[in-house]
Structures are given as structure tokens and as C-alpha cells.
Short mmCIF file of C-alpha atoms and ligand atoms in Angstrom, two decimals:
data_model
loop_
_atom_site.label_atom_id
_atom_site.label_comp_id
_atom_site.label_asym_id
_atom_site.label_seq_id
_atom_site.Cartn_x
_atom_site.Cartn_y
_atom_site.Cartn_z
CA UNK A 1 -12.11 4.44 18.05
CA UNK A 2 -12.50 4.71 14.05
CA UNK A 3 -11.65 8.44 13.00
CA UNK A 4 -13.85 9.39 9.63
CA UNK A 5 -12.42 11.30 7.15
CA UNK A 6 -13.69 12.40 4.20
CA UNK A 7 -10.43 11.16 2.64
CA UNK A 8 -11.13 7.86 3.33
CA UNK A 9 -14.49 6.23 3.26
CA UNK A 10 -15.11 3.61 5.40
CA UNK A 11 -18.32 1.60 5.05
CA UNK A 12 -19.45 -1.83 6.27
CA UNK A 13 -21.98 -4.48 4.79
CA UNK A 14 -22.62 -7.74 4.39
CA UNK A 15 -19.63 -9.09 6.51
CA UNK A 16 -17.17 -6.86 4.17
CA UNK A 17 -16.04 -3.07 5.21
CA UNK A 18 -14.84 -1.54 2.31
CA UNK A 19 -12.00 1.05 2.72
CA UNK A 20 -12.02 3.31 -0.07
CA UNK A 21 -9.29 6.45 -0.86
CA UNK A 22 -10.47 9.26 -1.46
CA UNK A 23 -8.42 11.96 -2.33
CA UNK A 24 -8.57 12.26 -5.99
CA UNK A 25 -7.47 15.53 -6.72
CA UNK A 26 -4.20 14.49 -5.26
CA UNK A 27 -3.98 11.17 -6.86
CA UNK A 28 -5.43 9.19 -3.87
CA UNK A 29 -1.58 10.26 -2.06
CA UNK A 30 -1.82 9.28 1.24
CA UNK A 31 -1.62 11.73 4.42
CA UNK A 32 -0.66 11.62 7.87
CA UNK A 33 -4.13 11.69 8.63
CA UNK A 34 -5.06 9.31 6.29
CA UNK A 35 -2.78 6.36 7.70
CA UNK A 36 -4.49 7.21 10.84
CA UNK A 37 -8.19 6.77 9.45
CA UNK A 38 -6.69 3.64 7.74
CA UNK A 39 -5.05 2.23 10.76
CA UNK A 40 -8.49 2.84 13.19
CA UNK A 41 -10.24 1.41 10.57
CA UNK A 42 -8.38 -1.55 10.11
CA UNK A 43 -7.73 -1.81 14.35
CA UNK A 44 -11.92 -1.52 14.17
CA UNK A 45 -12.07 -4.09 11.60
CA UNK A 46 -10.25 -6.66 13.68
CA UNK A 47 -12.38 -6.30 16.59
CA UNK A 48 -15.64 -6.17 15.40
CA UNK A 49 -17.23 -9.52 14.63
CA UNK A 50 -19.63 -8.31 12.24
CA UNK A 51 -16.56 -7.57 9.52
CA UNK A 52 -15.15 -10.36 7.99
CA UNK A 53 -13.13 -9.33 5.28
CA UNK A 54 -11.63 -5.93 4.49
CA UNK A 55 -11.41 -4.60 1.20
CA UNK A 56 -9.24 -1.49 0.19
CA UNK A 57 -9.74 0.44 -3.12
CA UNK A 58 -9.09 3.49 -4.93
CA UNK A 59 -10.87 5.26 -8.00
CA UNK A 60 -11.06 3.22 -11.59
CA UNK A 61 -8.14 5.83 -12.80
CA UNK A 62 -6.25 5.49 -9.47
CA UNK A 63 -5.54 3.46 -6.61
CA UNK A 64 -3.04 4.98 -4.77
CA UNK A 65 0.39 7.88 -5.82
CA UNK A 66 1.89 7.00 -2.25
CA UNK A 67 2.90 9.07 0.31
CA UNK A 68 2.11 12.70 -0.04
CA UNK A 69 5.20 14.28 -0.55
CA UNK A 70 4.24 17.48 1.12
CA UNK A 71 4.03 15.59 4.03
CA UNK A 72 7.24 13.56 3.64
CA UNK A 73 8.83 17.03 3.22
CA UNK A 74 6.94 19.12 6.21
CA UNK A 75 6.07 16.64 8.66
CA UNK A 76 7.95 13.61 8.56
CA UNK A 77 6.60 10.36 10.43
CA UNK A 78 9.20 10.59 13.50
CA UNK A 79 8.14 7.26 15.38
CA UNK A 80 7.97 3.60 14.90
CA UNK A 81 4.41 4.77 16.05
CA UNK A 82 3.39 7.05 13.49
CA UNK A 83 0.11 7.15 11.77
CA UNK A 84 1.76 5.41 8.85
CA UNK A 85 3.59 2.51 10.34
CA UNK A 86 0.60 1.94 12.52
CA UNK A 87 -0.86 1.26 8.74
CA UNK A 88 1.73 -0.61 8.23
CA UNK A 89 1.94 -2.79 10.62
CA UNK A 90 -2.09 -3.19 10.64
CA UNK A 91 -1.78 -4.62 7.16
CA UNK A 92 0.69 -6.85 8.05
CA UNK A 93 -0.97 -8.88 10.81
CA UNK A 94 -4.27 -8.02 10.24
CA UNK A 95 -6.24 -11.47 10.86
CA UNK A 96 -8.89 -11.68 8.74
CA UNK A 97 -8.71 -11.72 4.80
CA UNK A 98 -7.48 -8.15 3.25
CA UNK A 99 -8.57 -7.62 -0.36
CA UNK A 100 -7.59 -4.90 -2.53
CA UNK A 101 -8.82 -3.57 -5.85
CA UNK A 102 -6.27 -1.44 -7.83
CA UNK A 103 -6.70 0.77 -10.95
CA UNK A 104 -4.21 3.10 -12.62
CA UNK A 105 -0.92 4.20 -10.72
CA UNK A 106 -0.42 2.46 -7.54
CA UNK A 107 3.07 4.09 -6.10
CA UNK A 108 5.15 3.26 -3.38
CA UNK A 109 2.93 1.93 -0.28
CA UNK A 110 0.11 1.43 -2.88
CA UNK A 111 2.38 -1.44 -4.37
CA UNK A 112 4.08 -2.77 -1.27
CA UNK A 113 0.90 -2.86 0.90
CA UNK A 114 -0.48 -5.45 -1.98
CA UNK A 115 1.95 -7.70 -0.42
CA UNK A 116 0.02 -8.05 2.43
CA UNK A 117 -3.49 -8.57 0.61
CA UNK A 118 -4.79 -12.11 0.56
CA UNK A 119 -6.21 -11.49 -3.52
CA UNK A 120 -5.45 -8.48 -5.42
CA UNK A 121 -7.75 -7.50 -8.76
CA UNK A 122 -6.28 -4.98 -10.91
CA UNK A 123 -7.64 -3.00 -14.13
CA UNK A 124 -5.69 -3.44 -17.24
CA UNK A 125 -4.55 0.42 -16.77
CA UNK A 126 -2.93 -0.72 -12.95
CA UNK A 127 0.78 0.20 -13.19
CA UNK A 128 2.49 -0.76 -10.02
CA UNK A 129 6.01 1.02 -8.95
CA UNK A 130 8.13 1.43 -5.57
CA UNK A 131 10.64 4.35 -6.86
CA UNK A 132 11.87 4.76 -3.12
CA UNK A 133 15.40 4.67 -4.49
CA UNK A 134 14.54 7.54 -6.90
CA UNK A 135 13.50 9.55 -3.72
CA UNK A 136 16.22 9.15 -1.75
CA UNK A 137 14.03 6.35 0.30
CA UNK A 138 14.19 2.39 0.87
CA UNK A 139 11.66 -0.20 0.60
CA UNK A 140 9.05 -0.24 3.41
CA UNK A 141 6.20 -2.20 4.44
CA UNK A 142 8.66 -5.09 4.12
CA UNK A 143 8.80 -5.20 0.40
CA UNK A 144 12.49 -5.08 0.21
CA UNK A 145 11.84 -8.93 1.42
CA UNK A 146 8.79 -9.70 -0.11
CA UNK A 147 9.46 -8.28 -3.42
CA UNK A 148 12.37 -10.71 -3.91
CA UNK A 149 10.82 -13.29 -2.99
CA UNK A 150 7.60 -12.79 -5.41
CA UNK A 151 9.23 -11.36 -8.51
CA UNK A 152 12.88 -13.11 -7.93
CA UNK A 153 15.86 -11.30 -7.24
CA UNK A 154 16.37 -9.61 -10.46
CA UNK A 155 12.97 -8.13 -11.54
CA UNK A 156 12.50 -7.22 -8.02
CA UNK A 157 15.86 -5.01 -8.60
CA UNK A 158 14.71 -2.97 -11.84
CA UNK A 159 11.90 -2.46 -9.51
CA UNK A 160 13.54 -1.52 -6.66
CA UNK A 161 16.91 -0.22 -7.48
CA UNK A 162 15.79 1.56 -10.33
CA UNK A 163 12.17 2.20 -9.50
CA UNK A 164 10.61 0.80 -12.95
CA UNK A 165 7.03 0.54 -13.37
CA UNK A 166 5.46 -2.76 -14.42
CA UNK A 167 2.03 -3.04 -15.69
CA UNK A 168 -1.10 -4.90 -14.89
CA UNK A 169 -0.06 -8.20 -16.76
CA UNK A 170 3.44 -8.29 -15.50
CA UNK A 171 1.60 -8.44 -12.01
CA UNK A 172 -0.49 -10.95 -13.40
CA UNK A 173 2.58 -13.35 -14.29
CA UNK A 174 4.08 -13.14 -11.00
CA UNK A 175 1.24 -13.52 -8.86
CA UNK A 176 0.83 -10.04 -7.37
CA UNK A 177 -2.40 -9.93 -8.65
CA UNK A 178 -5.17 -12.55 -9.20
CA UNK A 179 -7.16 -11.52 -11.96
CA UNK A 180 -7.22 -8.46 -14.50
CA UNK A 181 -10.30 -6.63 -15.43
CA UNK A 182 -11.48 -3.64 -17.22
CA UNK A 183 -10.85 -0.45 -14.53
CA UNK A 184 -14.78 -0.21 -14.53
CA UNK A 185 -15.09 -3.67 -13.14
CA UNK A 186 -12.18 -4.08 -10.71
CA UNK A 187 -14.13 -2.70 -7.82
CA UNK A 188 -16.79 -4.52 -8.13
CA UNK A 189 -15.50 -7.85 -9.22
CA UNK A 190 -13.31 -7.39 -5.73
CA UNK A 191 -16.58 -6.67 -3.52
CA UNK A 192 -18.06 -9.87 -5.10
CA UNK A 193 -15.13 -12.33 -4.45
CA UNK A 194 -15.33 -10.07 -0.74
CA UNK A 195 -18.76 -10.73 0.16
CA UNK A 196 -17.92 -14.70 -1.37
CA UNK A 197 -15.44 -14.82 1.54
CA UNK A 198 -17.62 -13.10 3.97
CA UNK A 199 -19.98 -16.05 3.75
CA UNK A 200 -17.72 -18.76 4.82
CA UNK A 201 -16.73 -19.63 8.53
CA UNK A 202 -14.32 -17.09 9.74
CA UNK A 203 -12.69 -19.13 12.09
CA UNK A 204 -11.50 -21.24 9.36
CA UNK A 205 -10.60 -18.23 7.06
CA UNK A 206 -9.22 -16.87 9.95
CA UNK A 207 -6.91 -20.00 10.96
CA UNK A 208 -5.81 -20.41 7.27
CA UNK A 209 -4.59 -17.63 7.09
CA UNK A 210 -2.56 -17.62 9.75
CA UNK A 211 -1.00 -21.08 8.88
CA UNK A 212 -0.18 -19.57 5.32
CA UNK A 213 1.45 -16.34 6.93
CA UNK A 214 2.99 -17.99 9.38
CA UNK A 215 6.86 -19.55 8.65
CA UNK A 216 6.58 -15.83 7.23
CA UNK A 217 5.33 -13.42 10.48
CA UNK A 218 8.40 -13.24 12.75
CA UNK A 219 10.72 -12.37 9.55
CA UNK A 220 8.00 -9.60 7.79
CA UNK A 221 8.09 -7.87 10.82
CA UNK A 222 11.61 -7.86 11.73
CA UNK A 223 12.46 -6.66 7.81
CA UNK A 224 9.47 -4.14 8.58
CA UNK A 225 11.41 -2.48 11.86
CA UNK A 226 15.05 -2.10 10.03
CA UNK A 227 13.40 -0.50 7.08
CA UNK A 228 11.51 1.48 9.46
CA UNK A 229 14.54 2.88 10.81
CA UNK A 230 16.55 3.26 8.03
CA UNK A 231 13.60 5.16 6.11
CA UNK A 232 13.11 7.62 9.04
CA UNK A 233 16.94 7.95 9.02
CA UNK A 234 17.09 8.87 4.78
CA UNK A 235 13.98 10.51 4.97
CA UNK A 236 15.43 13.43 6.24
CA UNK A 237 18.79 12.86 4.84
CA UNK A 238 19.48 15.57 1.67
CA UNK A 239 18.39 13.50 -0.74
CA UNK A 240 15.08 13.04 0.49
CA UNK A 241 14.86 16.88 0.53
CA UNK A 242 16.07 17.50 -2.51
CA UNK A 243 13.71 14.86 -4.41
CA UNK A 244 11.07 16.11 -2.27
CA UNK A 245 11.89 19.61 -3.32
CA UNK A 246 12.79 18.70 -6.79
CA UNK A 247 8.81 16.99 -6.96
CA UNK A 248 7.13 20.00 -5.72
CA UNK A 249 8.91 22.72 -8.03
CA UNK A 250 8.10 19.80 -10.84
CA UNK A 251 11.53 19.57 -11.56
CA UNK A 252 14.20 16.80 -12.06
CA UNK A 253 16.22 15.95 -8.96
CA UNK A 254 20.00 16.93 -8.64
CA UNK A 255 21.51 13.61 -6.64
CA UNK A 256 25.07 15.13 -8.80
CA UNK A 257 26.79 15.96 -5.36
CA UNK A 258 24.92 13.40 -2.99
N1 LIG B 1 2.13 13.71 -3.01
C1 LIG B 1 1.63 14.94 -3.16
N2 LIG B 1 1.00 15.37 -4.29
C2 LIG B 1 0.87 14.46 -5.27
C3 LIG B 1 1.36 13.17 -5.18
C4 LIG B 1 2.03 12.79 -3.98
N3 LIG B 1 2.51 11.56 -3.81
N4 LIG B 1 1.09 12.51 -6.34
C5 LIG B 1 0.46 13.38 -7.12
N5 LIG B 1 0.31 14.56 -6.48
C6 LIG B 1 -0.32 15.79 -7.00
C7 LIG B 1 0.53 16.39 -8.12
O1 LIG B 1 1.57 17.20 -7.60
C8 LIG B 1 -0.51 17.20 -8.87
O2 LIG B 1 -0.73 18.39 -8.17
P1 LIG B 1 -1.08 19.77 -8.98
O3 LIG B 1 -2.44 19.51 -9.55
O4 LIG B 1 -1.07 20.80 -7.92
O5 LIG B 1 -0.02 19.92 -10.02
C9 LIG B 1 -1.79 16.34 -8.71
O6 LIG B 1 -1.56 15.47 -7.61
C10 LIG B 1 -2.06 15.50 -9.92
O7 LIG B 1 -0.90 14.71 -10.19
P2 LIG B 1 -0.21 14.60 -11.64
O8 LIG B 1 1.23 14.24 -11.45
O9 LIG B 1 -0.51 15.82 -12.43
O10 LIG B 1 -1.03 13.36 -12.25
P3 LIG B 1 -0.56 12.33 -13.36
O11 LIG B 1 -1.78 11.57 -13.72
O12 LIG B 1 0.20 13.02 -14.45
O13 LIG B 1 0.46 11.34 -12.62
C11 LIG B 1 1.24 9.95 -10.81
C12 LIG B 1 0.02 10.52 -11.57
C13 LIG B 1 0.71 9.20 -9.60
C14 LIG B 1 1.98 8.97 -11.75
C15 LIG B 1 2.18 11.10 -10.43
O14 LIG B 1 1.41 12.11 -9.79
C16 LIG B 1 3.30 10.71 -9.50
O15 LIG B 1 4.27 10.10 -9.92
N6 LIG B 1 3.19 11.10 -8.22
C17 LIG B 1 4.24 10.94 -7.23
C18 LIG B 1 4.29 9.54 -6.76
C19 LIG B 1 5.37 9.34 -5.71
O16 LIG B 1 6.54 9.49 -5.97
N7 LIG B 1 4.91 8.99 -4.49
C20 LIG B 1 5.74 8.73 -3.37
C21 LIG B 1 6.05 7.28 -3.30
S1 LIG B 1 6.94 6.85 -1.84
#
């Protein structure tokens, strides 16, 4: 069952259903609820043999400002089978190819779940950042392996230890992303290469796929479960709370005594 929202649209054509956030006044953040319509949609995607390629994508100033903090803060996912690592692990073993189109701030999940697109097409304004450290949090969605292995050790440090932005081109050089564009023609240039997908034979797309992903299944998802635990665990931890605070009295975090 696919649960609309009006946070996220969902609409299919052509062989492509496009999954686009919607939640602009809030930077595109990403609820409880939201995971949810993201993880039916993807779960619906799977099934149904009329999609054959999944596109996700924001708004030409902004894909994605991660997790709503409010959330993090008030309801906090409690179970490996919350609405958000449902998303989670939907991304990472969904079957047939996952594009994504990203312009402006992409936080947190809305860098790590690029990990688990086949092609990524930013704007030149994309600026991609996982400051989980700076929230009291660790890497999800299995970036604390993948981002390693993409950026190498080090960059994938001033990333992740100290939570550093890096900009469209720096994506560009390490392969995060396949092509920059202008933020008016990201979108677009994404459904294009989408709906060049959705014309080929699916079994083959599908089977490619897999043989690419595979060497690389068994270990994504075991890094995926011990972050999973571990971020539940610090997510309520004081740190958490206090950055969480600290965000919504738009102030700087104290971390003096923690
Ligand atoms: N959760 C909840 N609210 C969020 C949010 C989030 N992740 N990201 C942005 N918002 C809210 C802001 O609080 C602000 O609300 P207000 O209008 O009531 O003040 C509104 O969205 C607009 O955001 P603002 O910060 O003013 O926009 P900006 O263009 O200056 O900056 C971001 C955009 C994405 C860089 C910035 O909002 C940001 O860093 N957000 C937090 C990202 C984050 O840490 N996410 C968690 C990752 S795990």
C-alpha cells in the first residue's frame, strides 16, 4: 500500500516514478511520515512492473536538509523498523535503477542516500554534507563505509569527523555525482537519462545491477544495522539533545561538559 502525502509527490510515467520532496518551507527536512511515504513508494516501485526506474528529487534551491530535527528531538525512530530505516534499507536493495537529482543543500540522509543511487545529477549550487558528528550522531545509511571507500579515507574524515561541506564539483571529482548542470536543468536532465533507462530491458538492468552491488550487499547491510544501533543509542544520548535543542533555539551547541 503506497501512502500519499502531500510532502512527497509520487507520480509514475513512462516506465519512471518520480519521487519528489516536498516540503519546502522546511528545507525539504524529512519526517517520520515522510520516510514512510518514501519507503511505500519505493516497496510499490519494486513490485509493480510498469516502473522501471525510480527517480528522487528535490526543488532547484534544495534537495534535501535531512532529518527534521523536531522529530529527532520529539519522536525519535525507536526500531530497526522505523519509517526511516525502512527508507533506508529500501534504498539500499532496491532492484531496479535509483536516480537522483540534487540542487542546493543536501544534508545528512540527503548525501548518504546518494550512495545508493545508480547516477546522481547535481546543480552547480548542490552542496553535499553529513555533519552527524556535529549533532551528536554517526554515519547512517552505511556511509560511514561507503564514504571511505568513494572519497578515500581522509576526505571522507573532514566530511565525517568534522562535518565539512563539499560542493557540486568536489562531487564531481570523486564520482558521487555524474554530471553538473545549472539547478534549472538538473531535474530534467535526470528524468531524461530516467526515461533513457526505462526503455531498455529491465531484466538486464535489473541483473546488472545486482552483479555491480553485489561483492558489496552482505557488507552495506551489516555496516547499515551497527550504525543503526549505535545512532538510536546517541540519538538520545545528551548530546543529541543538546544539538537538537541548541538548533531549534538557533543557537550554537555547548558539547563543553559532554
Ligand atoms: N529540521 C527541521 N527544520 C529545519 C531543518 C531540519 N533538518 N532544516 C531547516 N529547517 C527549518 C529551519 O529551522 C527554518 O525554520 P524557520 O523558518 O522556522 O526559522 C527553515 O527550515 C528554513 O531554514 P533556514 O536554516 O533558514 O534555511 P537556510 O537556507 O539558511 O539553510 C540549511 C538551509 C539546510 C543549510 C539549514 O537549514 C540547515 O543546516 N538545516 C539543518 C540541517 C541538519 O542538520 N539536518 C540534520 C542532518 S542529520
Amino acid at each position: 500500500m503506497t501512502t500519499t502525502i502531500e510532502e512527497v509527490r509520487v507520480h509514475a510515467e513512462g516506465g519512471v516514478t518520480t519521487l519528489t520532496l516536498n516540503r519546502l518551507e522546511r528545507k525539504n527536512s524529512l519526517t517520520g511520515a515522510m520516510y514512510g511515504a518514501l519507503a511505500d513508494a519505493l516497496a510499490q516501485a519494486r513490485e509493480d512492473a510498469s516502473t522501471r526506474v525510480v527517480l528522487v528529487q528535490g526543488h532547484e534551491t534544495v534537495f534535501c536538509a535531512g532529518n527534521d530535527i523536531g522529530d529527532f528531538l520529539h519522536q525519535p525512530p525507536a526500531g530497526a523498523d522505523s519509517p526511516v530505516f525502512r527508507f533506508l534499507q529500501g534504498i539500499a536493495t532496491f532492484p531496479k535503477p535509483l536516480l537522483a537529482a540534487v540542487c542546493g543543500p543536501a544534508v545528512g540522509v540527503g548525501t548518504t542516500m546518494l550512495f545508493h543511487c545508480d547516477l546522481v545529477y547535481a546543480g552547480d549550487n548542490a552542496a553535499f554534507s553529513m555533519p552527524f558528528v556535529n549533532l551528536g550522531l554517526c554515519p547512517e545509511a552505511a556511509s560511514s563505509l561507503l564514504a571511505p571507500q568513494l572519497l578515500g579515507y581522509h576526505r571522507a574524515a573532514e566530511a565525517l569527523l568534522l562535518g565539512e561541506p563539499f560542493m557540486a564539483e568536489a562531487a564531481l571529482e570523486v564520482g558521487l555525482v555524474n554530471r553538473v548542470l545549472p539547478p534549472t536543468e538538473a531535474n530534467a536532465y535526470a528524468q531524461a537519462q530516467a526515461r533513457k533507462l526505462a526503455a531498455k530491458p529491465l531484466a538486464s538492468l535489473v541483473e546488472t545491477k545486482r552483479l555491480m552491488k553485489r561483492a558489496q550487499q552482505q557488507p552495506v547491510l551489516q555496516q547499515m544495522a551497527d550504525e543503526g544501533e549505535t545512532f538510536r543509542r546517541l540519538l538520545v544520548a545528551p548530546a543529541a539533545k543538546e544539538a537538537f535543542t541548541a538548533f531549534m533555539e538557533k543557537r550554537k551547541p555547548d558539547f563543553s561538559r559532554l
